[in-house]
mmCIF file of C-alpha atoms in Angstrom:
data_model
loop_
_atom_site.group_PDB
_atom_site.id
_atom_site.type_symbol
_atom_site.label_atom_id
_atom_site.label_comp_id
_atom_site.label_asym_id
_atom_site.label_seq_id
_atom_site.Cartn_x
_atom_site.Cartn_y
_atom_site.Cartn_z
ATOM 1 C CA UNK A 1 355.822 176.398 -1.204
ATOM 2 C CA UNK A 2 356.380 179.376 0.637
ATOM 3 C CA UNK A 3 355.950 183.130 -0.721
ATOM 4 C CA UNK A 4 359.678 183.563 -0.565
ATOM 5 C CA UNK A 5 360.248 180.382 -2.437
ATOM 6 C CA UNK A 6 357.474 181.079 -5.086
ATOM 7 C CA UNK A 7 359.300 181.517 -8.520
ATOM 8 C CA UNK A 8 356.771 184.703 -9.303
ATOM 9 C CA UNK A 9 357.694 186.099 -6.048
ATOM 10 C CA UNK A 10 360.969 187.528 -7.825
ATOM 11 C CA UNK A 11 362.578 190.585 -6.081
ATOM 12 C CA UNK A 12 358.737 191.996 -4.849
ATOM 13 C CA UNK A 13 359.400 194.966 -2.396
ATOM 14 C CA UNK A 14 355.952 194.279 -0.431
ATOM 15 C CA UNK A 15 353.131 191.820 -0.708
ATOM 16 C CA UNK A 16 349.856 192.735 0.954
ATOM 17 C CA UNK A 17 346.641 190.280 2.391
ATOM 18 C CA UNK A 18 343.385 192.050 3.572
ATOM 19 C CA UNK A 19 340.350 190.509 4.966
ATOM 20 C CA UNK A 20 337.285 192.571 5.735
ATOM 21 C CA UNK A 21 334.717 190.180 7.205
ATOM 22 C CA UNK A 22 331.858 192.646 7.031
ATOM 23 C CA UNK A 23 332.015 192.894 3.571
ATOM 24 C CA UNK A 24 333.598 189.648 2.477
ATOM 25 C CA UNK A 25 336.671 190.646 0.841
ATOM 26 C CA UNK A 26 339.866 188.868 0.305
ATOM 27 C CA UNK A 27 342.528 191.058 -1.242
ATOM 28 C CA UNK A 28 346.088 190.766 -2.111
ATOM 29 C CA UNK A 29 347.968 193.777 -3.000
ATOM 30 C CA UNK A 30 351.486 192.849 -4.483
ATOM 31 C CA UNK A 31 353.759 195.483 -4.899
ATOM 32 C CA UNK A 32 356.483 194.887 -7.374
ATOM 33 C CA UNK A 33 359.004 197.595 -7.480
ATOM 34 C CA UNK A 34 358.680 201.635 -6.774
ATOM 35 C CA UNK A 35 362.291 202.088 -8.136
ATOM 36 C CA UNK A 36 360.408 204.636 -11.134
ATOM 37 C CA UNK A 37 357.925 205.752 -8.880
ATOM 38 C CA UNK A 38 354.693 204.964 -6.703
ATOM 39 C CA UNK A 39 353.623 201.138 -7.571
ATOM 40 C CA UNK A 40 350.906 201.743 -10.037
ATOM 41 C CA UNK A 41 347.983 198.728 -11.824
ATOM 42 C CA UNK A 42 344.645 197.753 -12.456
ATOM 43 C CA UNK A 43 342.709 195.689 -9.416
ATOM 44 C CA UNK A 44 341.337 192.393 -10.736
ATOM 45 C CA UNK A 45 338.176 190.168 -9.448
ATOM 46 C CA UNK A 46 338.272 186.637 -10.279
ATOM 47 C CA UNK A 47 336.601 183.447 -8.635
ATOM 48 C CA UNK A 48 340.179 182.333 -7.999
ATOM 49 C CA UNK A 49 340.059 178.410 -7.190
ATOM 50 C CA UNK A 50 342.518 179.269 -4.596
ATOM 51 C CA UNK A 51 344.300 182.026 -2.058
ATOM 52 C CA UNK A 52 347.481 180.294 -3.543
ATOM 53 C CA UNK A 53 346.062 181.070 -7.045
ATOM 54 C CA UNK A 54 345.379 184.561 -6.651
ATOM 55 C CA UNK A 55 349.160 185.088 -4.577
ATOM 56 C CA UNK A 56 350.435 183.582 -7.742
ATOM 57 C CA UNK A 57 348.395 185.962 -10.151
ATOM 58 C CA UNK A 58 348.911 188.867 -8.436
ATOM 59 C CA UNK A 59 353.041 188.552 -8.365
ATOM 60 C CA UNK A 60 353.140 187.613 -12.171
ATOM 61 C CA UNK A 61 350.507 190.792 -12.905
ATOM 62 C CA UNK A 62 352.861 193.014 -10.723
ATOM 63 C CA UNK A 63 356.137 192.326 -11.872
ATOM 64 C CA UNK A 64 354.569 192.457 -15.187
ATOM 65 C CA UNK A 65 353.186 196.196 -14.799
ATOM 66 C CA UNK A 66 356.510 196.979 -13.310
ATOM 67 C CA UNK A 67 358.166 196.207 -16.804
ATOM 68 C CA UNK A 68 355.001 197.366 -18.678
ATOM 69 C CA UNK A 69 355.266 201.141 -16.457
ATOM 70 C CA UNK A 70 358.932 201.136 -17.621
ATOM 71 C CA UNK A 71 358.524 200.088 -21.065
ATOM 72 C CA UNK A 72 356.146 202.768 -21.114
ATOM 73 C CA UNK A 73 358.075 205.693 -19.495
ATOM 74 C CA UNK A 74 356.308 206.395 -16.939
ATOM 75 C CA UNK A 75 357.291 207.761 -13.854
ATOM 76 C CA UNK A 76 355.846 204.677 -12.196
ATOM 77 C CA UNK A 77 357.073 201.222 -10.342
ATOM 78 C CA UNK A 78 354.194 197.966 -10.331
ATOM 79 C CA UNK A 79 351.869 196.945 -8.433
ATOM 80 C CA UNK A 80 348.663 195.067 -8.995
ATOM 81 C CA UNK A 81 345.692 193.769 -6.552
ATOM 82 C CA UNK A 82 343.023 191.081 -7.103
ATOM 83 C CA UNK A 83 340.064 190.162 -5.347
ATOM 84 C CA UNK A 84 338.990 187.058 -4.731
ATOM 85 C CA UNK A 85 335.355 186.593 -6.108
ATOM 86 C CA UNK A 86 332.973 186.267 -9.002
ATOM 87 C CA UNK A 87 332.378 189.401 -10.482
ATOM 88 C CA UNK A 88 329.089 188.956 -11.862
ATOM 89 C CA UNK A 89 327.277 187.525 -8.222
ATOM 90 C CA UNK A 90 329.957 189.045 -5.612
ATOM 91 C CA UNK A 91 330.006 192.899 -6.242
ATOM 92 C CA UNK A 92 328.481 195.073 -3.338
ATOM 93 C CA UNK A 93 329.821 199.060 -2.492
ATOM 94 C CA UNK A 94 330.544 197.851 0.487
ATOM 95 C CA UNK A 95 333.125 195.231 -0.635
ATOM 96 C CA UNK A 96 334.981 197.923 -2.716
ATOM 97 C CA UNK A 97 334.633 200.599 0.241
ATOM 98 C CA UNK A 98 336.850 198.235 1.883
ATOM 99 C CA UNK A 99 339.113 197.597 -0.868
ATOM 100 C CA UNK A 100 339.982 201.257 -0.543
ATOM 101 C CA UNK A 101 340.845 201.144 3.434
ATOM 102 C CA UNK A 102 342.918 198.646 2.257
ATOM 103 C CA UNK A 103 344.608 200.467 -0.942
ATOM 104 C CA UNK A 104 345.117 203.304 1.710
ATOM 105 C CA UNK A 105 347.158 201.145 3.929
ATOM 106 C CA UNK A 106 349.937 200.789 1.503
ATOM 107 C CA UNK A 107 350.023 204.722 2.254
ATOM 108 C CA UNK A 108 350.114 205.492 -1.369
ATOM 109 C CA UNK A 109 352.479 202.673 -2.652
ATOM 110 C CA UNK A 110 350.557 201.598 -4.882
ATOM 111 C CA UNK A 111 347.839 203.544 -7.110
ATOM 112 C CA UNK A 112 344.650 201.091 -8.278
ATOM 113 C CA UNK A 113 342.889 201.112 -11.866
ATOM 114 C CA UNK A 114 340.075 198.880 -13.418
ATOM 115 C CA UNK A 115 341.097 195.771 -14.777
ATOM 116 C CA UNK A 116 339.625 192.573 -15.686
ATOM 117 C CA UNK A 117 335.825 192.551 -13.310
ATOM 118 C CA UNK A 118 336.053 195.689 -12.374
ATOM 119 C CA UNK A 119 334.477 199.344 -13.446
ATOM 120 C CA UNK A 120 334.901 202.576 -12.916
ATOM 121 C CA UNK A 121 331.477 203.179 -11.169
ATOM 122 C CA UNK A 122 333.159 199.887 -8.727
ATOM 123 C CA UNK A 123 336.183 201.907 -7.869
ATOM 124 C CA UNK A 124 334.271 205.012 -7.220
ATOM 125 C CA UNK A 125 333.481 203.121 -4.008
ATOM 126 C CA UNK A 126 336.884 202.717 -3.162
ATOM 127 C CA UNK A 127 337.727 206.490 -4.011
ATOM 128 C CA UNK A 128 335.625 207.305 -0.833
ATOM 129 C CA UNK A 129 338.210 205.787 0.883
ATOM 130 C CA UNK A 130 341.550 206.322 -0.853
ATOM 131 C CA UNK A 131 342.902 209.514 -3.152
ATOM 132 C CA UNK A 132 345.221 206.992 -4.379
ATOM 133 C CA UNK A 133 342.678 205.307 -7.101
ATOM 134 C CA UNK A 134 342.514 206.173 -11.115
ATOM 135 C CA UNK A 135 340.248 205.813 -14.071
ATOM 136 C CA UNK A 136 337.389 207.477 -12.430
ATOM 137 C CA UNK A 137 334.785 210.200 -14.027
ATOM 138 C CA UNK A 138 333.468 213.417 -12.693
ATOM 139 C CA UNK A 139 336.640 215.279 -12.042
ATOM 140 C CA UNK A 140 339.125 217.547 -13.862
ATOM 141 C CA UNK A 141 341.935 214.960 -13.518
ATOM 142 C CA UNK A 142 339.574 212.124 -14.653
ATOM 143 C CA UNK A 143 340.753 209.940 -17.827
ATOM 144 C CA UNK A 144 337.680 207.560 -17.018
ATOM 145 C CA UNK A 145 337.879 203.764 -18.652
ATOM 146 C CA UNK A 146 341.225 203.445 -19.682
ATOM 147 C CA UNK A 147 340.519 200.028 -22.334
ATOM 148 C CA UNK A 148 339.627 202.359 -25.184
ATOM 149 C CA UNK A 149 343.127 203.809 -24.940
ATOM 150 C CA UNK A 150 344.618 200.491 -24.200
ATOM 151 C CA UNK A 151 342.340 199.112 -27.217
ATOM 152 C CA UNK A 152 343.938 201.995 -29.684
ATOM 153 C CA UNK A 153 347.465 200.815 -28.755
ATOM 154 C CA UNK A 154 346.550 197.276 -29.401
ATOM 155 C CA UNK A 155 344.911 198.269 -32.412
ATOM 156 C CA UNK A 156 348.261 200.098 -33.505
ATOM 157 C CA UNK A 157 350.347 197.628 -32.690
ATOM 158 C CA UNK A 158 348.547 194.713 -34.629
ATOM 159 C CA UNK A 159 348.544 197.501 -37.650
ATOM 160 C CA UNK A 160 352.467 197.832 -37.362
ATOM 161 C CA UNK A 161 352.857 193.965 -36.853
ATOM 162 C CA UNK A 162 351.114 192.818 -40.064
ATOM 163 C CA UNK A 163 352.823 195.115 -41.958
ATOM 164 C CA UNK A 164 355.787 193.449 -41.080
ATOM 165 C CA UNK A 165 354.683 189.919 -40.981
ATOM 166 C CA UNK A 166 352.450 190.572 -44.403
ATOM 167 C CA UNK A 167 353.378 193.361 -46.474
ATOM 168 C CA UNK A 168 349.959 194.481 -46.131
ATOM 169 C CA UNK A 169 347.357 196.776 -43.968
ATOM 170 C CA UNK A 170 344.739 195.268 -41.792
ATOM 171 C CA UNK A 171 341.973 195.496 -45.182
ATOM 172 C CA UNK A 172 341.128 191.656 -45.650
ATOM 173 C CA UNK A 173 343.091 190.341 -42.879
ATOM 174 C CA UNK A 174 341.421 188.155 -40.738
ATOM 175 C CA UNK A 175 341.707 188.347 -36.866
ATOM 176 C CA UNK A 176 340.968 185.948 -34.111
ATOM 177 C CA UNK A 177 339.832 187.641 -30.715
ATOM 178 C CA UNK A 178 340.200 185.505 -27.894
ATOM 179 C CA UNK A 179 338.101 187.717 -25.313
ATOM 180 C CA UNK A 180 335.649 190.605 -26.243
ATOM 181 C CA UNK A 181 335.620 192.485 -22.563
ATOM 182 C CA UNK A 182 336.532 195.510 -22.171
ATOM 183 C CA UNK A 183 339.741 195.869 -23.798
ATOM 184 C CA UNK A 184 338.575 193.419 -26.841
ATOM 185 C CA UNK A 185 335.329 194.394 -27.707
ATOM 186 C CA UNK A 186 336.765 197.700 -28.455
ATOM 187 C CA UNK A 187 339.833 196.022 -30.826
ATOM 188 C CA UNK A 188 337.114 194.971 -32.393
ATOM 189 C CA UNK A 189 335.670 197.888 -33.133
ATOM 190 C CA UNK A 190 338.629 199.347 -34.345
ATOM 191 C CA UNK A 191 339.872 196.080 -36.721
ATOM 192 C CA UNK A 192 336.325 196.146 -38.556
ATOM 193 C CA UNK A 193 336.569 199.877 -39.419
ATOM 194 C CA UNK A 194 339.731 198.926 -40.572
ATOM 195 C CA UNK A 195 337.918 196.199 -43.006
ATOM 196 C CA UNK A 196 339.489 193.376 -40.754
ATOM 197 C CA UNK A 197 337.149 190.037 -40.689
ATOM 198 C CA UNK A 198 336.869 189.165 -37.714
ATOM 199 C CA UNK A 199 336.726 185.252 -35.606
ATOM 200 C CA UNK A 200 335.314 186.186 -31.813
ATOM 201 C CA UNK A 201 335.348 184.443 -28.882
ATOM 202 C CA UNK A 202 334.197 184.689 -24.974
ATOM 203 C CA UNK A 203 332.871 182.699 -22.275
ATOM 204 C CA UNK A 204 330.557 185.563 -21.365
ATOM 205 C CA UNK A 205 327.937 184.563 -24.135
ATOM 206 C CA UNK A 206 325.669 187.178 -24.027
ATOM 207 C CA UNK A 207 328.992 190.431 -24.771
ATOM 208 C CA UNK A 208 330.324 187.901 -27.430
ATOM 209 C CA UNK A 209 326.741 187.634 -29.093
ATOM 210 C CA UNK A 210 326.740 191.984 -29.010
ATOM 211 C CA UNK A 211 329.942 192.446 -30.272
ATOM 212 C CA UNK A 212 329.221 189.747 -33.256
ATOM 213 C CA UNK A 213 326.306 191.960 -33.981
ATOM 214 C CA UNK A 214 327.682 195.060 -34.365
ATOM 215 C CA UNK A 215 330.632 194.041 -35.649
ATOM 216 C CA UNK A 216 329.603 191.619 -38.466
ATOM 217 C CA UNK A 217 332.090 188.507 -36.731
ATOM 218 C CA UNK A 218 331.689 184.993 -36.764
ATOM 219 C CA UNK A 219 331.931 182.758 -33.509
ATOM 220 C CA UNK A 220 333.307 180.221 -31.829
ATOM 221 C CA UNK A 221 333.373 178.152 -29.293
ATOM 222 C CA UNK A 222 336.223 179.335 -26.857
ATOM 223 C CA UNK A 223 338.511 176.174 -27.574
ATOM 224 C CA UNK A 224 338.318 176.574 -31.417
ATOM 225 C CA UNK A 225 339.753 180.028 -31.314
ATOM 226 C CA UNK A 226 343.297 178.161 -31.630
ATOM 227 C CA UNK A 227 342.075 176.889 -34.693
ATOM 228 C CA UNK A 228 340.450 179.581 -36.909
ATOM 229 C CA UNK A 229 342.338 180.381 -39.940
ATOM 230 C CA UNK A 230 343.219 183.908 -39.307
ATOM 231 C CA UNK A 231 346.459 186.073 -39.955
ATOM 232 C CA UNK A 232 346.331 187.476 -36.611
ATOM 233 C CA UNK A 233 345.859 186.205 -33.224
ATOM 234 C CA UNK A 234 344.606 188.472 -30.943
ATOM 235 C CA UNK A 235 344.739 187.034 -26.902
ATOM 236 C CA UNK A 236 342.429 189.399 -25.359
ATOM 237 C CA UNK A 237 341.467 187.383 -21.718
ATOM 238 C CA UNK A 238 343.108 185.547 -19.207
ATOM 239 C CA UNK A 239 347.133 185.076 -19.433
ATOM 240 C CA UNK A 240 348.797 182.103 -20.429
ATOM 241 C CA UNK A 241 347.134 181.340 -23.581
ATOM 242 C CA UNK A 242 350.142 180.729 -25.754
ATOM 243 C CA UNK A 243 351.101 177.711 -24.809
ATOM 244 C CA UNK A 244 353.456 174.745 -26.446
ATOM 245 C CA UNK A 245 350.038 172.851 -27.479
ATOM 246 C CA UNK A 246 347.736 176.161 -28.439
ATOM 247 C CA UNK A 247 351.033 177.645 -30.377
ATOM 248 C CA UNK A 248 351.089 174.503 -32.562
ATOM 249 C CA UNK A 249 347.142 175.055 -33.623
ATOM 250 C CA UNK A 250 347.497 178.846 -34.499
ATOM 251 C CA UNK A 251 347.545 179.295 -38.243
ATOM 252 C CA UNK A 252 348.838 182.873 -38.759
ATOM 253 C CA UNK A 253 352.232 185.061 -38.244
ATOM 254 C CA UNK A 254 350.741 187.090 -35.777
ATOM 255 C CA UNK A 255 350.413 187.208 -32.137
ATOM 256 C CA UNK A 256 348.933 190.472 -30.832
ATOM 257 C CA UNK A 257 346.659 191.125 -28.331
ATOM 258 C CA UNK A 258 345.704 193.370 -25.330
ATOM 259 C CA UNK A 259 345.951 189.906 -22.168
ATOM 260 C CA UNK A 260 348.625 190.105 -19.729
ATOM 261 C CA UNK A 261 351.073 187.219 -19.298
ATOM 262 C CA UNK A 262 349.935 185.882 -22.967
ATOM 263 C CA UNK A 263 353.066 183.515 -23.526
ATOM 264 C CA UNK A 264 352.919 180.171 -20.958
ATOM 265 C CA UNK A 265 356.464 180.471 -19.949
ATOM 266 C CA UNK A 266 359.642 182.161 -21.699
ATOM 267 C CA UNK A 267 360.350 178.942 -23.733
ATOM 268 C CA UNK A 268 357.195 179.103 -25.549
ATOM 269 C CA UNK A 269 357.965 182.554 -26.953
ATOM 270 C CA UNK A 270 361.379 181.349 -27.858
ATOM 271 C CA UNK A 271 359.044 178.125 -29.735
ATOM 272 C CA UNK A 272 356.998 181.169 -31.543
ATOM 273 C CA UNK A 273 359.817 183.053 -32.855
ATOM 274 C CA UNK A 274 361.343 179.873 -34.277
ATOM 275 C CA UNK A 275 358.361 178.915 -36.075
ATOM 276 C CA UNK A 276 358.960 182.214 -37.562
ATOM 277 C CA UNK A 277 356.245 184.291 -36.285
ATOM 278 C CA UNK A 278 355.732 188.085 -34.574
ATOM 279 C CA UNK A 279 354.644 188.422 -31.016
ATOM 280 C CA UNK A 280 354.185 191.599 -29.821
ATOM 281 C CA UNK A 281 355.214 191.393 -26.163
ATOM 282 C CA UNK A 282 351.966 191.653 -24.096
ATOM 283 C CA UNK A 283 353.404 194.349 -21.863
ATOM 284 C CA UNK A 284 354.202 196.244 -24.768
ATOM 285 C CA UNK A 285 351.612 196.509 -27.177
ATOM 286 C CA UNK A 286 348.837 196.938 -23.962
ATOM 287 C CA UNK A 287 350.232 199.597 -22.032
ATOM 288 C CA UNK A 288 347.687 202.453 -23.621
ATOM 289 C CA UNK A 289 345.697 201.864 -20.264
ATOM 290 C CA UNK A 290 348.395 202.092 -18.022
ATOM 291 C CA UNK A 291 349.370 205.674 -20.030
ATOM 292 C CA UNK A 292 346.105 206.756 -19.471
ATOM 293 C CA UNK A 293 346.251 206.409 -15.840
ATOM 294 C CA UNK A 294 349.642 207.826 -15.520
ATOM 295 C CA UNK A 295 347.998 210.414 -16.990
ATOM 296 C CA UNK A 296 345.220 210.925 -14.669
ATOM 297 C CA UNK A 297 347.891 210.319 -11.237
ATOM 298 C CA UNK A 298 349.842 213.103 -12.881
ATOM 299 C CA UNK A 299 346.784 215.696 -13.144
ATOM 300 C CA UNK A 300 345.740 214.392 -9.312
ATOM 301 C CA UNK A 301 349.303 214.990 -8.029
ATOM 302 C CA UNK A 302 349.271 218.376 -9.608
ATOM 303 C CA UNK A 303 346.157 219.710 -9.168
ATOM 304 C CA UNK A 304 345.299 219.785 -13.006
ATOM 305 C CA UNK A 305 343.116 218.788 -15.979
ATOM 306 C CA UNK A 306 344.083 215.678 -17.481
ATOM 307 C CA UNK A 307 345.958 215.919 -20.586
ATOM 308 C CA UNK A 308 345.042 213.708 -23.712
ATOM 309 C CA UNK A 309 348.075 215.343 -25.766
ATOM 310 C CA UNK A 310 350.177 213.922 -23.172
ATOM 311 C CA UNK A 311 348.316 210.554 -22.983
ATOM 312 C CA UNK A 312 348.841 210.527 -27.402
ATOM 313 C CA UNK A 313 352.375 211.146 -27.017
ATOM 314 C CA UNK A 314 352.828 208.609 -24.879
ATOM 315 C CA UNK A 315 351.153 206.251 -26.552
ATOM 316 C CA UNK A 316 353.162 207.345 -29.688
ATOM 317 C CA UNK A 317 356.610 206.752 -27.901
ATOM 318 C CA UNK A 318 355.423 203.702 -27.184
ATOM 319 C CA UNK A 319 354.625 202.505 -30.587
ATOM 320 C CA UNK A 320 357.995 203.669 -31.342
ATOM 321 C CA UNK A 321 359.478 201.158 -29.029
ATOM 322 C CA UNK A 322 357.796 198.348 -30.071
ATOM 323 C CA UNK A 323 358.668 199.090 -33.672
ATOM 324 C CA UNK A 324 362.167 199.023 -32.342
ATOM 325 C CA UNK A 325 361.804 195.960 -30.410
ATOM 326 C CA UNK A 326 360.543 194.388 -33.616
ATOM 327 C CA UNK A 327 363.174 195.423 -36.045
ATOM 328 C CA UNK A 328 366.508 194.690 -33.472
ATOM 329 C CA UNK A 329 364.422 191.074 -33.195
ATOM 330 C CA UNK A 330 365.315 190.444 -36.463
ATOM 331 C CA UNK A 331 368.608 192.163 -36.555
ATOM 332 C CA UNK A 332 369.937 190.405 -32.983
ATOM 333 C CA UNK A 333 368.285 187.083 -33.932
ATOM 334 C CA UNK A 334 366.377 187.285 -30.637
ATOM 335 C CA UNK A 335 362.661 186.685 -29.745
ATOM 336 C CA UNK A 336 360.647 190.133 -29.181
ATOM 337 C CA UNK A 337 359.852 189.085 -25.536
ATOM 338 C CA UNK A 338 363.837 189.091 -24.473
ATOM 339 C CA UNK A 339 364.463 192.568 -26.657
ATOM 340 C CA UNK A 340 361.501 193.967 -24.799
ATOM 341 C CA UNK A 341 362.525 192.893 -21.379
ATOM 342 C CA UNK A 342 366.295 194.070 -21.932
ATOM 343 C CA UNK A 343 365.166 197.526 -22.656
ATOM 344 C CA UNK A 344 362.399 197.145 -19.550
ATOM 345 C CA UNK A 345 365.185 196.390 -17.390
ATOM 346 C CA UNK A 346 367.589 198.956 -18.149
ATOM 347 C CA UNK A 347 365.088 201.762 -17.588
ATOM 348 C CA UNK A 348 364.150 199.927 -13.957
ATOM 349 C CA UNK A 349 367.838 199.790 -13.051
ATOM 350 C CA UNK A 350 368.605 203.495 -14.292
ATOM 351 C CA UNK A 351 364.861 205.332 -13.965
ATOM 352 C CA UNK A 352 366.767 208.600 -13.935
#
């Protein structure tokens, strides 16, 4: 199958392959749309078991960002890069030095953040390379990691779906987080203030055993997350975890979590809103971190401090539109993930 032919290829203005032999990189940067703005999302390293793989990643990721950048309104289009390696043997500087010669031959296209594998300290690398990287320290315009804001809008959006699904706050309720990274170790957090128990689970044993700790949770193998008897379920790694098979093990009314690309395919989130459940669309509910650095491009462009008033009424808005997105769900008789795109769309084919 060709790129053209490539069902995730959908409408992408650009897509971008590096090679830097020095330093071993592979890199595809997949621009999605710049109809709002520059092409703006996180860079992800993954031991990809193929280039074809990765192509296919990177296309879902950016057409994703270009809905979750709308959804979000920001003055932004998607993009999104990955790099193919392990991020726990395959980091060097001198791999991400030439990730930014490469970010900075899009000719400021497309903006990079942190995503999954990568940190801020990796993309300070890059930055000696490229102006046209985010979620860095040390500067005025800096918003540094963006998961904790990402984490708060999760944590917001899980509050606002159990209210719906259960009457009830998040006291008692338990969740089940697939993933404690970045993003889901700080959910975590955030759930067991709220006196949420909590079901954990990651294939990085030694951040699952820490979060447990500190956080009181019981875990699980990562296959028996599907099973757990929890109210909520909380995807918080790799996308595509709702499937047809996994949607038939989960026990609860929730689906909420911070993963991109959470539902298998469009059918399966048709499957989870006739078994009478909530999902809160993936792009909706995790676009905190993608506000954040919107906030910092903003404060580059101008010359200025970054703004966290801006960044919370962002983030606000947002929560707004997923509490609409929820109520016309039940009103139209539609799944949230078609209400969510509808409105995603508009704003792409009207940014003004």
């Amino acid at each position: 199958m060709t790129l053209f032919e490539s069902p995730a290829f959908e409408g992408h203005e650009a897509v971008h392959a590096f090679h830097d032999e020095a330093s071993g990189l592979n890199c595809i940067i997949a621009v999605h749309s710049t109809a709002r703005g520059p092409s703006a999302g996180g860079c992800r390293m993954w031991p990809y078991p193929s280039s074809q793989a990765a192509l296919e990643d990177a296309l879902r990721l950016s057409r994703a960002m270009s809905y979750k950048n709308a959804i979000a309104d920001l003055a932004l289009g998607g993009g999104k890069a990955v790099i193919i390696g392990d991020s726990r043997t395959a980091k060097t500087p001198a791999l991400f030095e030439a990730f930014g010669r490469a970010v900075e031959q899009v000719c400021g296209r497309y903006w990079a953040a942190e995503d999954v594998g990568i940190s801020p300290a990796d993309l300070a690398h890059a930055h000696k390379h490229t102006r046209y990287v985010a979620g860095l320290d040390g500067y005025p315009a800096s918003s540094g990691d963006p998961s904790p804001v990402t984490a708060e809008g999760v944590f917001q959006g899980i509050a606002l779906c159990v209210r719906r699904a259960y009457g009830s706050d998040l006291d008692g309720m338990t969740v089940a987080i697939q993933g404690v990274g970045h993003v889901g170790g700080f959910l975590a957090d955030k759930l067991k203030a709220a006196g949420a128990k909590l079901v954990l689970t990651d294939v990085n044993t030694p951040v699952l055993r820490a979060v447990a700790e500190r956080t009181g949770a019981r875990t699980v193998a990562p296959e028996a997350i599907f099973d757990v008897d929890a109210q909520v379920f909380a995807p918080c790694a790799m996308g595509g975890a709702i499937t047809h098979a996994t949607l038939e093990r989960l026990k609860g009314r929730v689906v909420a979590g911070g993963a991109n690309n959470q539902l298998a395919s469009p059918e399966v989130g048709r499957a989870l809103y006739e078994r009478g459940m909530i999902y809160a669309p993936d792009y909706v509910i995790n676009g905190g971190g993608i506000i954040n650095v919107a906030a910092e491009i903003r404060a580059i462009e101008a010359e200025a401090a970054y703004d966290p008033a801006w960044v919370q009424a962002k983030l606000d808005r947002l929560m707004a539109t997923l509490e609409e997105i929820l109520g016309r769900s039940r009103q139209e008789d539609r799944p949230t993930h078609e209400i969510a795109n509808a409105i995603a769309e508009a704003r792409i084919a009207e940014p003004g």
